[in-house]
Amino acid sequence: MAKKAQASKRSEVTSAGVPLADIAILIGVTVMVSSAFFANVRQVLIDAGYTSMSVGPFALALGLIAGAMGLGWRRKLVFAAALVGVFALMSLGGSVLWFGEFKFGDLATAPAELTAATTLPFLVYAMFAFLPWAAPVVVLVWFLGGDPRALWRRAGR
Amino acid sequence: MRRERGTVARSNLKRDAYWGVDAEIVYTGLRLLGYYSALTIILLVILPSGYIHATQLLTADGSAYLIGLAGIPVTQDGILLHLPSITLQIDFACTAITIMALYVSLILAYRAPWKLRLLGIGVGLPVIVVANLARIVATAFTAEYAPNLMHTFHDYLFQVSMVVVAVALWAWWFSALNRAAVREATRG
C-alpha cells in the first residue's frame, strides 16, 4: 500500500511534462526585457568587445530555463530579472569603463604578451569576461535548489 | 510536496537558509564561483598561452574533417575554414573551453565522491566536445544552404543548444549522484 502511494506521488510529480506554454511566454518576456535593457548599454558592450551574441542567446536560454522551472510566476520573474541583472552587471564590469586595455578577443592573444605590470589587470579583466557565464549558473543553482531536475518537475507550483 | 520530490542528497542539507535557499545550496553556488575563478586563472595565466591557439587548431581540424565528411568541400588554413561561399574562423569562443570550465566547476561544486566526479567529467567533456563540433558542422551547413539564416542560427539557436546540452549533462550527473546517495543510505 505504501509502495503504491509512493508510486502515485512520483507519478504526480513527473507526469505533467514540460510546460511548453510557460516556456514560450517566458522566452518572449525575457528576450523583450533583455533587449530593452541592453539596447541602452549596447554601444558600451560593443566598445568592450561584446557582440549581440553575448546577449541574445543568453536571453533566450534564460527564458527557456525560467519557463521550464516548476515554480510560480512570481519566482520565475524574479529569477529572470536576477539573471539579466547579474549578467548586465558582470558585462559592464568587464567593459572599457574599467579595464580599457583589454578587449574580449584579447583572451586568446593577450596571455602571450603579459608582463608583470599587465598580469593583474588582465586577470581582473578575464574574471569579468568569464564570470558573466558563471554567475547566472550560480543563480540558477540557487533557484533550482541545486537540483536541475526541478526544471521539468512541476511540484510546488 | 517539495520535500517529497527532494532526494537523499538534499534531505541531508542543513536547515539554515539564506533568502529561503538552503545554506548548502548557497555554498554549492559559491563553490562553483570559486572553482570557476580558479580554472579561469589556470587556463588563462598559468597554462602556457600557446595551448589556446592549439585548441583552436584542434577544433578547426576536427570541424574540417567532419564538414568534408558531410559532403561540403572545405579547405583549412590554420583556424580558417574556407567553404565554397564563406570562410569560418574558429575563435576562442568556438572551442567550448568556457562551457567545459563551467561544467567541470559545477561537478566539483557538489559534495560528491571523487569517483562520481571523475565519471561526470569523463563523460561530460567528450559529449561537450562532440556537441561543439556538431554545432560548427551545422553552422557550415547553414552557411552553405541557408546563408540568410546563418547568423540567427549561429548566434542564437546553436548557442542555446550548447546550454541545453550542458544542463542535460548536469541533470544526468545529478541523478547519478542521487542514485549513489540512495544506495549508500540503503546500505547504511
Short mmCIF file of C-alpha atoms in Angstrom, two decimals:
data_model
loop_
_atom_site.label_atom_id
_atom_site.label_comp_id
_atom_site.label_asym_id
_atom_site.label_seq_id
_atom_site.Cartn_x
_atom_site.Cartn_y
_atom_site.Cartn_z
CA MET A 1 0.00 0.00 0.00
CA ALA A 2 2.77 2.36 0.99
CA LYS A 3 4.62 1.46 -2.18
CA LYS A 4 1.53 2.19 -4.24
CA ALA A 5 1.09 5.59 -2.58
CA GLN A 6 4.74 6.41 -3.19
CA ALA A 7 4.44 5.43 -6.86
CA SER A 8 1.34 7.57 -7.17
CA LYS A 9 3.14 10.58 -5.70
CA ARG A 10 6.09 10.05 -8.06
CA SER A 11 3.73 9.94 -11.00
CA GLU A 12 2.02 13.13 -9.85
CA VAL A 13 5.35 14.90 -9.70
CA THR A 14 6.76 13.78 -13.02
CA SER A 15 3.88 13.15 -15.37
CA ALA A 16 2.89 16.75 -16.07
CA GLY A 17 5.71 17.09 -18.58
CA VAL A 18 7.47 20.21 -19.76
CA PRO A 19 5.29 23.34 -19.60
CA LEU A 20 5.63 24.47 -23.22
CA ALA A 21 3.24 27.42 -22.94
CA ASP A 22 5.17 28.79 -19.95
CA ILE A 23 8.42 28.38 -21.83
CA ALA A 24 7.10 30.24 -24.87
CA ILE A 25 5.77 33.13 -22.79
CA LEU A 26 8.93 33.38 -20.70
CA ILE A 27 11.16 33.35 -23.77
CA GLY A 28 9.16 36.26 -25.15
CA VAL A 29 9.22 38.22 -21.89
CA THR A 30 12.90 37.59 -21.20
CA VAL A 31 14.03 38.45 -24.72
CA MET A 32 11.97 41.65 -24.68
CA VAL A 33 13.18 42.74 -21.24
CA SER A 34 16.77 41.90 -22.09
CA SER A 35 16.61 43.62 -25.46
CA ALA A 36 15.12 46.75 -23.95
CA PHE A 37 17.75 46.81 -21.23
CA PHE A 38 20.69 46.01 -23.43
CA ALA A 39 19.64 48.44 -26.15
CA ASN A 40 20.70 51.19 -23.75
CA VAL A 41 24.11 49.74 -22.98
CA ARG A 42 24.67 48.06 -26.33
CA GLN A 43 27.25 50.58 -27.52
CA VAL A 44 29.18 50.22 -24.28
CA LEU A 45 29.17 46.45 -24.73
CA ILE A 46 30.25 46.69 -28.36
CA ASP A 47 33.05 49.07 -27.39
CA ALA A 48 34.09 46.50 -24.82
CA GLY A 49 34.28 43.84 -27.49
CA TYR A 50 30.98 42.13 -26.73
CA THR A 51 28.57 41.49 -29.55
CA SER A 52 24.89 40.74 -29.67
CA MET A 53 25.96 37.10 -29.47
CA SER A 54 26.67 37.54 -25.79
CA VAL A 55 23.19 38.81 -25.13
CA GLY A 56 20.66 37.23 -27.48
CA PRO A 57 21.22 33.52 -26.88
CA PHE A 58 21.66 34.19 -23.25
CA ALA A 59 18.29 35.89 -23.01
CA LEU A 60 16.79 33.01 -24.97
CA ALA A 61 18.34 30.42 -22.68
CA LEU A 62 17.21 32.31 -19.60
CA GLY A 63 13.66 32.42 -20.89
CA LEU A 64 13.81 28.71 -21.60
CA ILE A 65 15.13 27.92 -18.16
CA ALA A 66 12.78 30.25 -16.30
CA GLY A 67 9.83 28.94 -18.29
CA ALA A 68 10.64 25.33 -17.56
CA MET A 69 11.06 25.81 -13.84
CA GLY A 70 8.44 24.24 -11.66
CA LEU A 71 7.93 27.46 -9.73
CA GLY A 72 5.23 30.09 -9.51
CA TRP A 73 5.16 33.06 -11.87
CA ARG A 74 6.44 35.48 -9.25
CA ARG A 75 9.56 33.42 -8.61
CA LYS A 76 10.05 32.85 -12.33
CA LEU A 77 10.07 36.58 -13.00
CA VAL A 78 12.36 37.27 -10.05
CA PHE A 79 14.66 34.59 -11.41
CA ALA A 80 14.68 36.04 -14.93
CA ALA A 81 15.28 39.56 -13.57
CA ALA A 82 18.09 38.34 -11.30
CA LEU A 83 19.83 36.62 -14.20
CA VAL A 84 19.53 39.60 -16.52
CA GLY A 85 20.76 41.87 -13.73
CA VAL A 86 23.73 39.70 -12.84
CA PHE A 87 24.71 39.34 -16.48
CA ALA A 88 24.40 43.08 -17.09
CA LEU A 89 26.45 43.88 -14.01
CA MET A 90 29.24 41.49 -14.94
CA SER A 91 29.24 42.61 -18.58
CA LEU A 92 29.53 46.24 -17.60
CA GLY A 93 32.20 45.39 -15.06
CA GLY A 94 34.32 43.95 -17.84
CA SER A 95 33.72 46.87 -20.14
CA VAL A 96 36.09 49.61 -21.24
CA LEU A 97 34.94 51.66 -18.30
CA TRP A 98 37.24 49.73 -16.00
CA PHE A 99 39.80 47.81 -17.96
CA GLY A 100 40.06 49.57 -21.30
CA GLU A 101 43.39 47.97 -22.08
CA PHE A 102 41.87 44.59 -22.86
CA LYS A 103 39.02 43.51 -25.05
CA PHE A 104 37.15 40.24 -25.37
CA GLY A 105 39.23 38.99 -28.30
CA ASP A 106 42.36 39.52 -26.22
CA LEU A 107 41.57 36.48 -24.11
CA ALA A 108 43.21 34.32 -26.76
CA THR A 109 46.17 36.51 -27.64
CA ALA A 110 46.96 38.68 -24.62
CA PRO A 111 48.27 35.91 -22.33
CA ALA A 112 51.30 35.51 -24.61
CA GLU A 113 52.20 39.17 -24.18
CA LEU A 114 51.61 39.56 -20.46
CA THR A 115 54.20 41.34 -18.37
CA ALA A 116 54.45 41.69 -14.61
CA ALA A 117 52.66 45.02 -14.87
CA THR A 118 49.78 43.81 -17.04
CA THR A 119 49.11 40.40 -15.46
CA LEU A 120 46.91 41.66 -12.64
CA PRO A 121 44.75 43.99 -14.79
CA PHE A 122 44.41 41.17 -17.33
CA LEU A 123 43.40 38.72 -14.64
CA VAL A 124 40.75 41.07 -13.28
CA TYR A 125 39.54 41.69 -16.83
CA ALA A 126 39.48 37.95 -17.56
CA MET A 127 37.39 37.35 -14.46
CA PHE A 128 34.84 39.89 -15.60
CA ALA A 129 34.90 38.45 -19.10
CA PHE A 130 34.34 34.89 -17.86
CA LEU A 131 32.08 35.42 -14.87
CA PRO A 132 29.05 36.55 -16.91
CA TRP A 133 28.77 32.90 -17.88
CA ALA A 134 29.22 31.52 -14.36
CA ALA A 135 27.29 33.99 -12.24
CA PRO A 136 23.89 33.22 -13.83
CA VAL A 137 24.54 29.50 -13.35
CA VAL A 138 25.03 30.20 -9.66
CA VAL A 139 21.68 32.00 -9.60
CA LEU A 140 20.19 29.01 -11.43
CA VAL A 141 21.61 26.56 -8.88
CA TRP A 142 20.08 28.61 -6.07
CA PHE A 143 16.68 28.88 -7.71
CA LEU A 144 16.53 25.17 -8.51
CA GLY A 145 17.64 24.25 -5.01
CA GLY A 146 20.68 22.56 -6.50
CA ASP A 147 18.54 20.02 -8.36
CA PRO A 148 18.47 20.54 -12.15
CA ARG A 149 15.57 18.10 -12.44
CA ALA A 150 13.39 20.77 -10.84
CA LEU A 151 13.38 22.31 -14.34
CA TRP A 152 10.80 19.86 -15.56
CA ARG A 153 9.18 18.80 -12.31
CA ARG A 154 6.02 20.67 -11.57
CA ALA A 155 5.80 20.07 -7.85
CA GLY A 156 5.49 23.10 -5.60
CA ARG A 157 3.58 25.23 -8.12
CA MET B 1 5.33 18.24 -1.67
CA ARG B 2 8.64 19.94 -2.34
CA ARG B 3 10.34 17.84 0.29
CA GLU B 4 8.91 14.69 -1.30
CA ARG B 5 10.47 15.44 -4.65
CA GLY B 6 13.74 16.00 -2.81
CA THR B 7 16.33 13.33 -2.70
CA VAL B 8 18.55 11.67 -0.19
CA ALA B 9 21.31 14.10 -1.12
CA ARG B 10 19.01 17.03 -0.48
CA SER B 11 17.49 15.62 2.66
CA ASN B 12 20.88 15.83 4.33
CA LEU B 13 21.04 19.58 3.81
CA LYS B 14 21.46 21.89 6.72
CA ARG B 15 18.34 23.68 7.84
CA ASP B 16 19.95 27.14 7.77
CA ALA B 17 18.70 29.23 4.92
CA TYR B 18 19.60 32.47 3.17
CA TRP B 19 16.70 34.24 1.43
CA GLY B 20 14.77 30.98 1.56
CA VAL B 21 17.57 28.95 -0.04
CA ASP B 22 19.17 26.10 1.92
CA ALA B 23 22.63 27.01 3.18
CA GLU B 24 24.22 24.04 1.45
CA ILE B 25 22.79 25.17 -1.88
CA VAL B 26 24.17 28.68 -1.31
CA TYR B 27 27.57 27.16 -0.53
CA THR B 28 27.36 24.99 -3.66
CA GLY B 29 26.84 28.14 -5.73
CA LEU B 30 29.74 29.89 -4.05
CA ARG B 31 31.99 26.85 -4.55
CA LEU B 32 31.00 26.90 -8.22
CA LEU B 33 32.17 30.51 -8.45
CA GLY B 34 35.41 29.63 -6.64
CA TYR B 35 36.26 26.66 -8.87
CA TYR B 36 35.37 28.61 -11.98
CA SER B 37 37.59 31.52 -10.94
CA ALA B 38 40.45 29.10 -10.20
CA LEU B 39 40.00 27.41 -13.58
CA THR B 40 39.99 30.81 -15.29
CA ILE B 41 43.33 31.65 -13.68
CA ILE B 42 44.77 28.25 -14.61
CA LEU B 43 43.50 28.39 -18.20
CA LEU B 44 44.47 31.97 -18.95
CA VAL B 45 47.51 32.74 -16.84
CA ILE B 46 49.17 29.59 -15.53
CA LEU B 47 48.97 27.29 -18.57
CA PRO B 48 51.31 28.15 -21.47
CA SER B 49 49.43 30.61 -23.67
CA GLY B 50 50.06 28.57 -26.82
CA TYR B 51 47.52 25.98 -25.77
CA ILE B 52 44.63 28.29 -26.64
CA HIS B 53 45.79 28.51 -30.26
CA ALA B 54 46.45 24.76 -30.24
CA THR B 55 42.89 24.14 -29.02
CA GLN B 56 41.54 26.41 -31.76
CA LEU B 57 43.59 24.46 -34.31
CA LEU B 58 42.38 21.13 -32.97
CA THR B 59 38.77 22.30 -33.15
CA ALA B 60 39.38 23.55 -36.71
CA ASP B 61 40.95 20.19 -37.68
CA GLY B 62 38.03 18.19 -36.30
CA SER B 63 35.46 20.52 -37.83
CA ALA B 64 37.15 20.49 -41.25
CA TYR B 65 37.24 16.69 -41.22
CA LEU B 66 33.57 16.38 -40.28
CA ILE B 67 32.43 19.10 -42.70
CA GLY B 68 34.30 17.28 -45.50
CA LEU B 69 32.76 14.00 -44.41
CA ALA B 70 29.33 15.60 -44.58
CA GLY B 71 29.93 16.44 -48.22
CA ILE B 72 30.76 20.15 -48.15
CA PRO B 73 34.03 20.99 -49.93
CA VAL B 74 36.33 22.65 -47.36
CA THR B 75 39.95 23.75 -47.24
CA GLN B 76 41.64 24.54 -43.94
CA ASP B 77 44.15 27.31 -43.39
CA GLY B 78 45.06 27.24 -39.70
CA ILE B 79 41.96 28.32 -37.81
CA LEU B 80 40.21 29.40 -41.03
CA LEU B 81 37.81 27.04 -42.79
CA HIS B 82 37.21 28.04 -46.40
CA LEU B 83 33.82 26.83 -47.62
CA PRO B 84 32.60 27.45 -51.18
CA SER B 85 30.61 30.53 -50.19
CA ILE B 86 32.03 31.68 -46.86
CA THR B 87 35.09 31.47 -44.61
CA LEU B 88 34.55 30.43 -40.99
CA GLN B 89 37.05 31.42 -38.31
CA ILE B 90 37.41 29.17 -35.26
CA ASP B 91 37.73 31.68 -32.41
CA PHE B 92 38.47 31.11 -28.76
CA ALA B 93 34.71 31.05 -28.09
CA CYS B 94 34.29 28.28 -30.72
CA THR B 95 36.44 25.88 -28.69
CA ALA B 96 33.79 25.48 -25.95
CA ILE B 97 36.51 25.92 -23.32
CA THR B 98 34.28 28.29 -21.35
CA ILE B 99 31.35 25.88 -21.22
CA MET B 100 33.68 22.99 -20.33
CA ALA B 101 35.19 25.02 -17.48
CA LEU B 102 31.70 25.85 -16.28
CA TYR B 103 30.60 22.20 -16.40
CA VAL B 104 33.69 20.98 -14.52
CA SER B 105 33.20 23.70 -11.88
CA LEU B 106 29.58 22.65 -11.48
CA ILE B 107 30.53 18.99 -10.93
CA LEU B 108 33.25 19.93 -8.45
CA ALA B 109 30.94 22.30 -6.57
CA TYR B 110 28.71 19.48 -5.27
CA ARG B 111 29.76 17.35 -2.34
CA ALA B 112 30.26 14.04 -4.13
CA PRO B 113 32.68 11.11 -4.11
CA TRP B 114 35.67 11.68 -6.40
CA LYS B 115 34.82 8.54 -8.38
CA LEU B 116 31.48 10.07 -9.32
CA ARG B 117 33.03 13.45 -10.05
CA LEU B 118 35.53 11.83 -12.40
CA LEU B 119 32.70 9.91 -14.08
CA GLY B 120 30.82 13.18 -14.65
CA ILE B 121 33.86 14.93 -16.05
CA GLY B 122 34.99 11.91 -18.08
CA VAL B 123 31.59 11.53 -19.75
CA GLY B 124 30.63 15.20 -19.90
CA LEU B 125 33.69 16.73 -21.55
CA PRO B 126 33.72 14.42 -24.60
CA VAL B 127 29.97 15.00 -25.02
CA ILE B 128 30.51 18.78 -24.97
CA VAL B 129 33.38 18.45 -27.48
CA VAL B 130 31.21 16.36 -29.83
CA ALA B 131 28.24 18.74 -29.40
CA ASN B 132 30.51 21.68 -30.19
CA LEU B 133 31.86 20.02 -33.35
CA ALA B 134 28.28 19.22 -34.37
CA ARG B 135 27.43 22.89 -33.81
CA ILE B 136 30.25 24.02 -36.11
CA VAL B 137 29.27 21.48 -38.80
CA ALA B 138 25.64 22.65 -38.52
CA THR B 139 26.87 26.24 -38.86
CA ALA B 140 28.73 25.27 -42.03
CA PHE B 141 25.59 23.61 -43.41
CA THR B 142 23.50 26.68 -42.63
CA ALA B 143 26.12 28.95 -44.20
CA GLU B 144 26.08 26.90 -47.39
CA TYR B 145 22.43 26.06 -47.79
CA ALA B 146 20.57 28.84 -45.93
CA PRO B 147 23.02 31.76 -45.69
CA ASN B 148 20.30 34.23 -44.73
CA LEU B 149 19.62 32.18 -41.59
CA MET B 150 23.27 31.64 -40.72
CA HIS B 151 23.68 34.43 -38.17
CA THR B 152 20.36 33.72 -36.46
CA PHE B 153 21.21 30.05 -36.16
CA HIS B 154 24.84 30.58 -35.15
CA ASP B 155 24.22 33.44 -32.75
CA TYR B 156 21.06 32.14 -31.13
CA LEU B 157 19.86 28.62 -31.80
CA PHE B 158 23.22 26.85 -31.67
CA GLN B 159 24.39 28.79 -28.62
CA VAL B 160 21.21 27.90 -26.75
CA SER B 161 21.65 24.28 -27.88
CA MET B 162 25.01 24.18 -26.11
CA VAL B 163 23.38 25.50 -22.92
CA VAL B 164 20.71 22.79 -23.23
CA VAL B 165 23.41 20.10 -23.68
CA ALA B 166 25.24 21.33 -20.57
CA VAL B 167 22.03 21.42 -18.49
CA ALA B 168 21.12 17.89 -19.69
CA LEU B 169 24.56 16.63 -18.64
CA TRP B 170 24.19 18.34 -15.29
CA ALA B 171 20.78 16.68 -14.74
CA TRP B 172 22.16 13.27 -15.75
CA TRP B 173 25.09 13.58 -13.37
CA PHE B 174 22.92 14.85 -10.52
CA SER B 175 20.63 11.82 -10.96
CA ALA B 176 23.67 9.54 -10.77
CA LEU B 177 24.76 11.35 -7.61
CA ASN B 178 21.35 10.77 -6.05
CA ARG B 179 21.26 7.11 -7.01
CA ALA B 180 24.65 6.71 -5.33
CA ALA B 181 23.36 8.51 -2.22
CA VAL B 182 20.28 6.25 -2.11
CA ARG B 183 22.48 3.14 -2.41
CA GLU B 184 24.71 4.48 0.35
CA ALA B 185 21.72 5.20 2.62
CA THR B 186 20.21 1.76 1.95
CA ARG B 187 23.47 0.06 2.76
CA GLY B 188 23.83 2.13 5.93
#
